[in-house]
Amino acid sequence: MKPLPAPSPTSVRITGDHYQWLIAWTGCLTLLRENAIHTANPVVSVGVEADDAGNLDDVVLLRRTPPHTYAQVKYTVSSTTPVNEDYLTKPSPTGGPSILKKITTTWRTLTAEGTDADLAIITNRAPDPNDPLIAVRDARTQLLLPKAAQGTARAETGKARTRWAKNAGLSESELHDLLSRLRFDLSRELQHVHEQLQLLMAVCGLRNDTHAVDEGANWVAQQVRDGHRTLTLDMVKTAVESLALRTGPAYAILSIATLKPDPIAAEADHTINWIDRFETDSAYTKRRPLAPATWAQLQDDIEAAPARLPGRTNISVSGSLRLAPAFLTGTAFRMVTGADLAVLQRGDLWSTRDTYDTECDPAVKEYDIGQGEDLAVGINVTVKEQHFSQDVLEYLEGQNIPASRLLILTPPAGPKDRSVLDSPAANALAVGVRDALRRPSHATSRIHLFLACPMGLALLLGHRWNRLRPTVVYEDVSTAQVYEPAFFIQA
């Protein structure tokens, strides 16, 4: 790909506006979803260049009760200026107040009558890793606290706090209050915003292709051109219908991240963040909890999730998780509880609501083990058959698992990449696998389950894991013995 020419001032301005409209469309999706799933304190309207919001007026989310969210949206085509003290405290190009001073003035106005406010800077600028305060930003909350408040007045963080407070016209105590509310949503590249919107549109029950994302942003732009600074729920609903975006119901979001950050964790109704509690720094090699964290603790967190989503029957699972946690999540929201689950798989939403013509009866191969009365089961959709079977057999024999036999279940045409292409096919196979195991499991006290399949299929299978025996689920941990037990699931 050849380098692009330097952008013109008009190009920069148009791109910056489009970036703001995308962020505003994100707010519209929050408005739509939170009201559809009856969140306790939903967004009731979205302001764009709102009145009475100072320089935090670019996108405003007004909730039924405060705190409301006030965001400044800044886009740049250059990576030469990161977010740091100099960027935040230098005067404007015309000699006016700094960004930090403007935010302080707005914060004081918004909270003058004792009303709290959530403040945010949203930008594609990166954080400066050498800045004493910005470098200690918590990526989970996007706040500089608590680490920015640590250190004596002589420490680098303490000296920086003094300079920030002086620039903003605040005492250090007041600066602490401001930083407890001011989120630094940084490195939000245009492509990242697009991808996040595709995820959000999917869980809102809308078309989520790139064209649909742009249609939403263009609708926001048209409202601004028409003079509408407040976008209401009825306006967004009308836009969804006129643009033919609706495809299904809106979902509550359960974010479970064990491998890498979830791009829509901030929008989730409940979040389980285990990224730092899994081994290694690479998302590609994280396979099991890092001591002292345990599989049992992760199971407790996942099984507690339904109580965190009271009254929610449509749940979308977002984030990054391996097969055993995905299966466990499915069992935590089993079909008998009345819940419907969905998860994004290869860009498509796989949902337990999706119908199919006939169930898919798996091919079954049996191996004699003769080490006990339990039943071992391997579900292989993606791995070369002899490799998967050999790994499972060697593990069962090497660990002396008390199984009488091993059943290997595969799609009728055998395991191969992309053998399950969509949600109806995944649901049909999940039902077929469950039904194929019910009779063989009657005479056993326990099932030992090994999985090699798409993550979405593991979730859908766990959702339908009823009228079966108590189950030990194993995870591929890529060690010499390949597997280790992860979770024990009651019948």
Coordinates of C-alpha atoms in Angstrom, one line a residue:
M1 CA 0.0 0.0 0.0
K2 CA 1.5 3.4 -1.1
P3 CA 1.8 6.2 1.5
L4 CA -1.1 8.6 1.5
P5 CA -0.5 12.3 0.8
A6 CA -0.5 14.7 3.8
P7 CA -4.1 15.5 4.8
S8 CA -5.4 19.0 4.0
P9 CA -6.9 21.2 6.8
T10 CA -10.3 20.4 5.4
S11 CA -9.6 16.7 5.5
V12 CA -8.5 16.9 9.1
R13 CA -11.6 18.9 10.1
I14 CA -14.0 16.4 8.3
T15 CA -12.2 13.4 9.9
G16 CA -12.4 15.0 13.3
D17 CA -16.1 15.7 12.9
H18 CA -16.7 12.1 11.8
Y19 CA -14.8 10.8 14.8
Q20 CA -17.1 12.9 17.0
W21 CA -20.2 11.6 15.3
L22 CA -19.0 8.0 15.8
I23 CA -18.5 8.7 19.6
A24 CA -22.0 10.3 19.7
W25 CA -23.5 7.2 17.9
T26 CA -21.9 5.1 20.6
G27 CA -23.8 7.1 23.1
C28 CA -27.0 6.6 21.1
L29 CA -26.5 2.8 21.2
T30 CA -26.0 3.1 25.0
L31 CA -29.3 5.0 25.2
L32 CA -31.1 2.4 23.0
R33 CA -29.7 -0.7 24.8
E34 CA -30.0 0.5 28.4
N35 CA -33.6 1.4 27.9
A36 CA -34.4 -1.9 26.1
I37 CA -33.0 -4.0 28.9
H38 CA -34.4 -1.8 31.7
T39 CA -31.1 -0.7 33.3
A40 CA -31.7 0.8 36.7
N41 CA -30.4 4.3 35.7
P42 CA -30.4 4.4 31.9
V43 CA -29.3 7.2 29.6
V44 CA -32.3 9.3 28.7
S45 CA -30.8 11.5 26.0
V46 CA -27.5 12.2 24.2
G47 CA -26.3 15.7 23.8
V48 CA -24.0 16.7 20.9
E49 CA -22.3 20.1 21.3
A50 CA -24.7 20.5 24.2
D51 CA -25.6 23.8 25.9
D52 CA -24.4 24.6 29.4
A53 CA -21.6 22.0 29.3
G54 CA -18.6 24.2 28.8
N55 CA -15.8 22.6 26.8
L56 CA -17.0 19.1 27.8
D57 CA -20.0 19.5 25.4
D58 CA -18.9 17.4 22.5
V59 CA -20.9 14.3 23.7
V60 CA -23.1 14.3 26.8
L61 CA -25.0 11.4 28.2
L62 CA -27.8 12.5 30.4
R63 CA -29.1 9.8 32.8
R64 CA -32.3 9.5 34.7
T65 CA -30.4 10.6 37.8
P66 CA -26.8 12.0 38.0
P67 CA -24.0 11.7 37.5
H68 CA -24.3 12.6 33.8
T69 CA -21.3 12.1 31.5
Y70 CA -19.6 15.0 29.8
A71 CA -17.0 14.3 27.2
Q72 CA -14.5 16.3 25.2
V73 CA -13.7 14.5 22.0
K74 CA -10.4 15.4 20.3
Y75 CA -9.0 13.8 17.1
T76 CA -5.6 14.3 15.6
V77 CA -3.9 13.0 12.4
S78 CA -0.5 13.3 14.0
S79 CA 1.1 11.1 16.6
T80 CA 3.8 13.6 17.5
T81 CA 1.9 15.0 20.5
P82 CA 0.9 12.5 23.2
V83 CA -1.3 13.3 26.1
N84 CA 0.9 14.6 28.9
E85 CA 1.4 17.5 31.2
D86 CA 2.5 19.9 28.4
Y87 CA -0.5 19.0 26.2
L88 CA -3.0 19.5 29.1
T89 CA -1.5 22.6 30.7
K90 CA -0.1 24.8 27.8
P91 CA -2.2 27.8 26.8
S92 CA -4.5 27.5 23.7
P93 CA -3.0 28.6 20.4
T94 CA -4.7 32.0 20.8
G95 CA -3.3 32.4 24.3
G96 CA -6.4 31.3 26.1
P97 CA -6.8 28.9 29.1
S98 CA -5.2 25.4 28.9
I99 CA -7.3 22.2 28.4
L100 CA -6.9 21.4 32.1
K101 CA -8.1 24.9 33.1
K102 CA -11.1 24.7 30.8
I103 CA -12.1 21.3 32.2
T104 CA -11.7 22.6 35.7
T105 CA -13.9 25.6 35.0
T106 CA -16.6 23.3 33.5
W107 CA -16.4 20.9 36.4
R108 CA -16.9 23.7 38.9
T109 CA -19.9 24.9 36.9
L110 CA -21.5 21.5 36.6
T111 CA -21.0 20.6 40.2
A112 CA -21.7 24.1 41.7
E113 CA -25.0 22.9 43.3
G114 CA -23.6 19.7 44.7
T115 CA -24.4 17.5 41.7
D116 CA -21.7 15.0 40.8
A117 CA -20.5 14.5 37.2
D118 CA -18.6 12.0 35.2
L119 CA -16.0 13.7 33.0
A120 CA -14.0 12.3 30.1
I121 CA -11.4 13.2 27.5
I122 CA -11.8 10.9 24.5
T123 CA -9.0 11.0 21.9
N124 CA -6.9 9.0 19.6
R125 CA -3.8 10.6 21.1
A126 CA -1.6 8.1 23.0
P127 CA -0.6 8.5 26.6
D128 CA 2.9 9.7 27.3
P129 CA 4.7 6.8 29.1
N130 CA 7.2 9.2 30.6
D131 CA 4.7 11.6 32.1
P132 CA 4.6 11.1 36.0
L133 CA 0.8 11.2 36.2
I134 CA -0.5 10.0 32.8
A135 CA 1.9 7.0 33.0
V136 CA 0.1 5.7 36.1
R137 CA -3.4 5.8 34.5
D138 CA -5.5 2.7 35.3
A139 CA -6.5 1.1 32.0
R140 CA -9.5 -0.5 33.6
T141 CA -11.1 2.7 34.9
Q142 CA -9.3 5.2 32.7
L143 CA -8.6 7.2 35.9
L144 CA -5.2 8.5 37.0
L145 CA -6.1 7.6 40.6
P146 CA -5.2 5.9 42.9
K147 CA -1.5 5.9 41.8
A148 CA -1.4 9.6 40.8
A149 CA -2.3 10.5 44.5
Q150 CA 0.7 8.4 45.8
G151 CA 4.1 9.8 46.6
T152 CA 5.3 12.7 48.7
A153 CA 5.5 16.3 47.6
R154 CA 9.1 15.7 46.6
A155 CA 8.4 12.7 44.5
E156 CA 7.9 13.1 40.7
T157 CA 4.2 12.4 41.1
G158 CA 4.0 15.0 43.9
K159 CA 5.8 17.7 41.9
A160 CA 3.5 17.0 38.9
R161 CA 0.4 17.3 41.1
T162 CA 1.6 20.7 42.4
R163 CA 2.1 21.9 38.8
W164 CA -1.2 20.6 37.6
A165 CA -3.1 22.1 40.6
K166 CA -1.4 25.5 40.0
N167 CA -2.3 25.5 36.3
A168 CA -5.9 24.5 37.1
G169 CA -6.2 27.0 39.9
L170 CA -7.0 24.2 42.4
S171 CA -5.8 23.1 45.8
E172 CA -4.2 19.6 45.7
S173 CA -7.3 18.3 47.5
E174 CA -9.5 19.8 44.8
L175 CA -7.3 18.3 42.1
H176 CA -7.7 14.9 43.8
D177 CA -11.5 15.4 43.6
L178 CA -11.3 16.3 39.9
L179 CA -9.0 13.4 39.0
S180 CA -11.4 11.0 40.7
R181 CA -14.0 11.9 38.1
L182 CA -11.9 12.7 35.0
R183 CA -11.4 9.7 32.7
F184 CA -8.6 9.7 30.2
D185 CA -10.1 7.6 27.3
L186 CA -6.9 7.5 25.2
S187 CA -5.6 5.8 22.1
R188 CA -9.1 5.5 20.7
E189 CA -8.0 5.1 17.1
L190 CA -10.7 5.5 14.4
Q191 CA -10.5 1.9 13.5
H192 CA -10.8 0.9 17.1
V193 CA -14.0 3.1 17.4
H194 CA -15.4 1.4 14.3
E195 CA -14.7 -2.1 15.7
Q196 CA -16.2 -1.2 19.1
L197 CA -19.3 0.1 17.4
Q198 CA -19.7 -3.1 15.4
L199 CA -19.7 -5.0 18.6
L200 CA -22.2 -2.7 20.3
M201 CA -24.5 -2.7 17.3
A202 CA -24.6 -6.5 17.4
V203 CA -25.5 -6.6 21.1
C204 CA -28.1 -3.9 20.5
G205 CA -29.8 -6.3 18.0
L206 CA -28.7 -4.2 15.0
R207 CA -26.9 -4.8 11.7
N208 CA -23.2 -4.4 12.5
D209 CA -21.4 -4.2 9.2
T210 CA -19.2 -1.3 8.4
H211 CA -21.8 0.4 6.3
A212 CA -24.3 0.2 9.2
V213 CA -21.8 1.9 11.5
D214 CA -21.3 4.7 9.0
E215 CA -25.1 5.1 8.6
G216 CA -25.5 5.6 12.3
A217 CA -22.7 8.3 12.4
N218 CA -24.1 10.0 9.3
W219 CA -27.5 10.2 11.0
V220 CA -25.9 11.9 14.0
A221 CA -24.2 14.4 11.6
Q222 CA -27.5 15.1 9.9
Q223 CA -29.2 15.8 13.3
V224 CA -26.4 18.3 14.1
R225 CA -26.8 20.0 10.7
D226 CA -30.5 20.3 11.3
G227 CA -29.9 22.0 14.7
H228 CA -30.8 19.1 17.0
R229 CA -28.4 19.2 20.0
T230 CA -30.4 16.7 22.1
L231 CA -31.0 13.2 20.7
T232 CA -33.9 11.4 22.5
L233 CA -34.8 7.7 22.7
D234 CA -37.7 8.2 20.3
M235 CA -35.4 9.9 17.8
V236 CA -32.9 7.0 17.9
K237 CA -35.6 4.4 17.6
T238 CA -37.0 6.2 14.6
A239 CA -33.5 6.3 13.0
V240 CA -33.1 2.6 13.6
E241 CA -36.3 1.8 11.8
S242 CA -35.8 4.2 8.9
L243 CA -32.3 2.9 8.3
A244 CA -33.5 -0.7 8.6
L245 CA -30.9 -1.6 11.2
R246 CA -33.0 -3.8 13.5
T247 CA -32.2 -7.5 13.4
G248 CA -33.2 -8.8 16.8
P249 CA -33.4 -8.0 20.5
A250 CA -31.0 -6.0 22.6
Y251 CA -28.8 -7.9 25.1
A252 CA -27.4 -7.2 28.5
I253 CA -23.6 -7.4 28.3
L254 CA -21.5 -9.8 30.4
S255 CA -17.9 -9.0 29.8
I256 CA -15.4 -11.8 30.7
A257 CA -11.8 -11.1 29.8
T258 CA -9.1 -13.6 30.5
L259 CA -6.8 -13.2 27.5
K260 CA -6.9 -9.5 26.4
P261 CA -8.9 -6.4 27.2
D262 CA -12.5 -6.3 26.1
P263 CA -13.2 -3.3 23.8
I264 CA -16.7 -2.9 25.1
A265 CA -16.1 -3.6 28.8
A266 CA -17.0 0.0 29.7
E267 CA -20.5 -0.7 28.3
A268 CA -21.0 -4.0 30.1
D269 CA -23.6 -4.5 32.7
H270 CA -21.3 -6.8 34.6
T271 CA -17.5 -7.3 34.1
I272 CA -15.1 -10.1 35.1
N273 CA -11.5 -9.0 34.4
W274 CA -9.0 -11.8 34.8
I275 CA -6.4 -10.6 32.4
D276 CA -3.8 -10.0 35.0
R277 CA -4.7 -13.2 36.8
F278 CA -3.8 -15.5 33.9
E279 CA -0.2 -16.7 33.1
T280 CA 2.1 -14.8 30.7
D281 CA 1.8 -11.4 29.1
S282 CA 0.7 -12.6 25.7
A283 CA -3.0 -13.1 24.8
Y284 CA -1.9 -16.0 22.6
T285 CA -0.2 -18.0 25.5
K286 CA -2.5 -17.3 28.4
R287 CA -4.0 -20.6 29.3
R288 CA -4.5 -20.9 33.0
P289 CA -4.7 -18.8 36.2
L290 CA -1.5 -17.5 37.7
A291 CA -1.0 -18.6 41.3
P292 CA -2.4 -17.7 43.8
A293 CA -5.4 -17.3 41.5
T294 CA -7.2 -20.6 40.8
W295 CA -9.8 -22.1 38.5
A296 CA -12.1 -22.4 41.5
Q297 CA -12.0 -18.6 42.0
L298 CA -12.8 -18.0 38.4
Q299 CA -15.7 -20.5 38.6
D300 CA -17.1 -18.6 41.6
D301 CA -16.9 -15.3 39.7
I302 CA -18.6 -16.7 36.6
E303 CA -21.3 -18.6 38.5
A304 CA -22.1 -15.4 40.4
A305 CA -22.7 -13.5 37.2
P306 CA -26.4 -14.3 36.8
A307 CA -27.1 -12.7 40.2
R308 CA -25.4 -9.5 38.8
L309 CA -27.8 -9.5 35.9
P310 CA -31.2 -9.8 37.6
G311 CA -34.3 -10.2 35.4
R312 CA -32.2 -10.2 32.3
T313 CA -33.2 -13.0 29.8
N314 CA -31.1 -11.9 26.9
I315 CA -27.4 -11.9 27.7
S316 CA -24.5 -11.3 25.3
V317 CA -21.1 -12.6 26.4
S318 CA -18.2 -10.4 25.3
G319 CA -14.5 -10.5 25.9
S320 CA -11.9 -13.2 25.4
L321 CA -12.0 -16.6 27.1
R322 CA -10.8 -20.1 26.5
L323 CA -13.0 -23.1 25.9
A324 CA -13.5 -24.3 29.5
P325 CA -14.6 -20.9 30.8
A326 CA -16.9 -20.4 27.8
F327 CA -18.5 -23.8 28.5
L328 CA -18.9 -22.9 32.2
T329 CA -20.5 -19.5 31.3
G330 CA -23.0 -21.4 29.2
T331 CA -23.9 -23.7 32.1
A332 CA -24.2 -20.7 34.4
F333 CA -27.0 -19.5 32.2
R334 CA -28.5 -22.8 31.3
M335 CA -31.6 -23.0 29.1
V336 CA -33.6 -24.2 32.1
T337 CA -33.1 -20.8 33.7
G338 CA -35.0 -19.1 30.9
A339 CA -31.9 -17.2 29.7
D340 CA -30.9 -16.7 26.1
L341 CA -27.2 -16.3 25.3
A342 CA -25.3 -14.8 22.5
V343 CA -21.6 -14.3 21.6
L344 CA -19.8 -12.8 18.7
Q345 CA -18.0 -15.5 16.6
R346 CA -16.0 -14.5 13.6
G347 CA -17.9 -11.2 13.4
D348 CA -21.4 -12.8 13.6
L349 CA -23.7 -13.1 16.6
W350 CA -24.2 -16.7 17.6
S351 CA -27.4 -16.8 19.7
T352 CA -29.3 -19.6 21.4
R353 CA -32.4 -18.0 20.0
D354 CA -31.5 -18.9 16.4
T355 CA -33.5 -21.7 14.9
Y356 CA -32.4 -24.6 12.7
D357 CA -34.2 -27.1 10.5
T358 CA -32.9 -30.4 12.1
E359 CA -30.5 -31.2 14.8
C360 CA -27.0 -32.4 13.7
D361 CA -26.2 -35.9 14.9
P362 CA -22.5 -36.1 15.5
A363 CA -20.3 -39.0 14.5
V364 CA -19.2 -41.0 17.5
K365 CA -16.1 -43.1 18.0
E366 CA -15.6 -45.2 21.1
Y367 CA -12.3 -46.2 22.9
D368 CA -12.1 -48.6 25.7
I369 CA -10.3 -47.2 28.8
G370 CA -11.2 -49.7 31.6
Q371 CA -9.9 -47.5 34.5
G372 CA -13.2 -47.0 36.4
E373 CA -16.9 -46.2 36.0
D374 CA -16.8 -42.6 34.7
L375 CA -17.4 -41.5 31.1
A376 CA -14.8 -39.5 29.2
V377 CA -16.1 -37.4 26.3
G378 CA -14.1 -35.5 23.7
I379 CA -15.9 -33.0 21.4
N380 CA -13.7 -32.3 18.4
V381 CA -14.8 -29.9 15.8
T382 CA -11.5 -28.3 14.7
V383 CA -8.5 -30.6 15.4
K384 CA -7.1 -33.4 13.2
E385 CA -8.9 -36.4 14.5
Q386 CA -6.0 -38.7 15.4
H387 CA -4.1 -35.9 17.2
F388 CA -7.0 -34.9 19.4
S389 CA -7.9 -38.5 20.3
Q390 CA -4.3 -39.5 21.1
D391 CA -3.8 -36.4 23.3
V392 CA -7.0 -37.2 25.3
L393 CA -6.2 -40.9 25.6
E394 CA -2.7 -40.3 26.8
Y395 CA -4.0 -37.9 29.4
L396 CA -6.7 -40.2 30.7
E397 CA -4.2 -43.1 31.0
G398 CA -1.3 -41.0 32.3
Q399 CA -3.4 -39.4 35.0
N400 CA -5.3 -42.6 35.8
I401 CA -8.7 -40.9 35.2
P402 CA -11.4 -43.4 36.4
A403 CA -13.1 -43.7 33.1
S404 CA -14.5 -46.9 31.5
R405 CA -14.5 -45.5 28.0
L406 CA -13.9 -42.5 25.8
L407 CA -16.4 -41.2 23.3
I408 CA -15.1 -38.8 20.6
L409 CA -17.9 -36.8 19.0
T410 CA -17.3 -34.9 15.7
P411 CA -19.4 -33.2 13.0
P412 CA -20.7 -35.8 10.5
A413 CA -18.2 -34.8 7.9
G414 CA -15.3 -34.9 10.5
P415 CA -13.4 -32.2 12.2
K416 CA -11.9 -29.4 10.2
D417 CA -11.5 -25.7 10.2
R418 CA -14.8 -23.8 9.8
S419 CA -16.8 -27.0 9.9
V420 CA -19.4 -25.0 11.9
L421 CA -20.1 -21.9 9.9
D422 CA -22.9 -20.0 11.6
S423 CA -25.3 -19.8 14.5
P424 CA -28.0 -22.2 13.3
A425 CA -25.3 -24.9 12.5
A426 CA -23.7 -24.4 16.0
N427 CA -27.1 -24.7 17.7
A428 CA -28.0 -27.8 15.7
L429 CA -24.7 -29.5 16.6
A430 CA -24.9 -28.5 20.3
V431 CA -28.3 -30.1 20.5
G432 CA -27.1 -33.2 18.6
V433 CA -24.1 -33.6 20.9
R434 CA -26.2 -33.2 24.1
D435 CA -28.8 -35.7 22.9
A436 CA -26.1 -38.2 21.8
L437 CA -24.6 -38.1 25.3
R438 CA -27.7 -38.5 27.4
R439 CA -28.2 -42.2 27.2
P440 CA -24.5 -43.2 27.4
S441 CA -24.1 -41.0 30.6
H442 CA -27.1 -42.6 32.4
A443 CA -25.0 -45.4 33.9
T444 CA -22.1 -43.3 35.0
S445 CA -21.6 -40.9 38.0
R446 CA -19.4 -38.4 36.2
I447 CA -18.4 -37.1 32.8
H448 CA -14.9 -35.9 32.0
L449 CA -15.2 -33.4 29.1
F450 CA -12.5 -32.3 26.6
L451 CA -13.2 -29.6 24.0
A452 CA -11.7 -28.7 20.7
C453 CA -14.2 -26.4 19.0
P454 CA -15.1 -22.7 18.4
M455 CA -15.5 -20.7 21.6
G456 CA -19.1 -19.9 20.5
L457 CA -20.0 -23.6 20.2
A458 CA -18.6 -24.2 23.7
L459 CA -20.9 -21.5 25.1
L460 CA -23.9 -22.8 23.3
L461 CA -23.2 -26.4 24.4
G462 CA -22.8 -25.4 28.0
H463 CA -26.2 -23.6 27.8
R464 CA -27.8 -26.8 26.8
W465 CA -26.0 -29.1 29.2
N466 CA -29.0 -30.5 31.0
R467 CA -30.2 -34.0 31.9
L468 CA -26.6 -35.0 32.0
R469 CA -24.2 -36.2 34.8
P470 CA -21.9 -34.0 36.9
T471 CA -19.1 -32.9 34.6
V472 CA -15.4 -32.1 35.0
V473 CA -14.3 -29.8 32.2
Y474 CA -10.6 -29.8 31.2
E475 CA -8.6 -27.0 29.6
D476 CA -5.7 -27.4 27.1
V477 CA -2.9 -25.7 29.0
S478 CA -0.1 -26.6 26.5
T479 CA 2.1 -28.5 28.9
A480 CA 3.7 -31.9 28.6
Q481 CA 0.4 -33.5 29.9
V482 CA -1.6 -31.1 27.6
Y483 CA -4.7 -30.9 29.8
E484 CA -5.6 -30.0 33.4
P485 CA -9.0 -30.1 35.2
A486 CA -10.5 -26.6 35.3
F487 CA -14.1 -26.8 36.5
F488 CA -16.5 -29.2 38.2
I489 CA -20.1 -28.6 37.1
Q490 CA -23.1 -30.1 38.9
A491 CA -25.8 -31.9 36.9

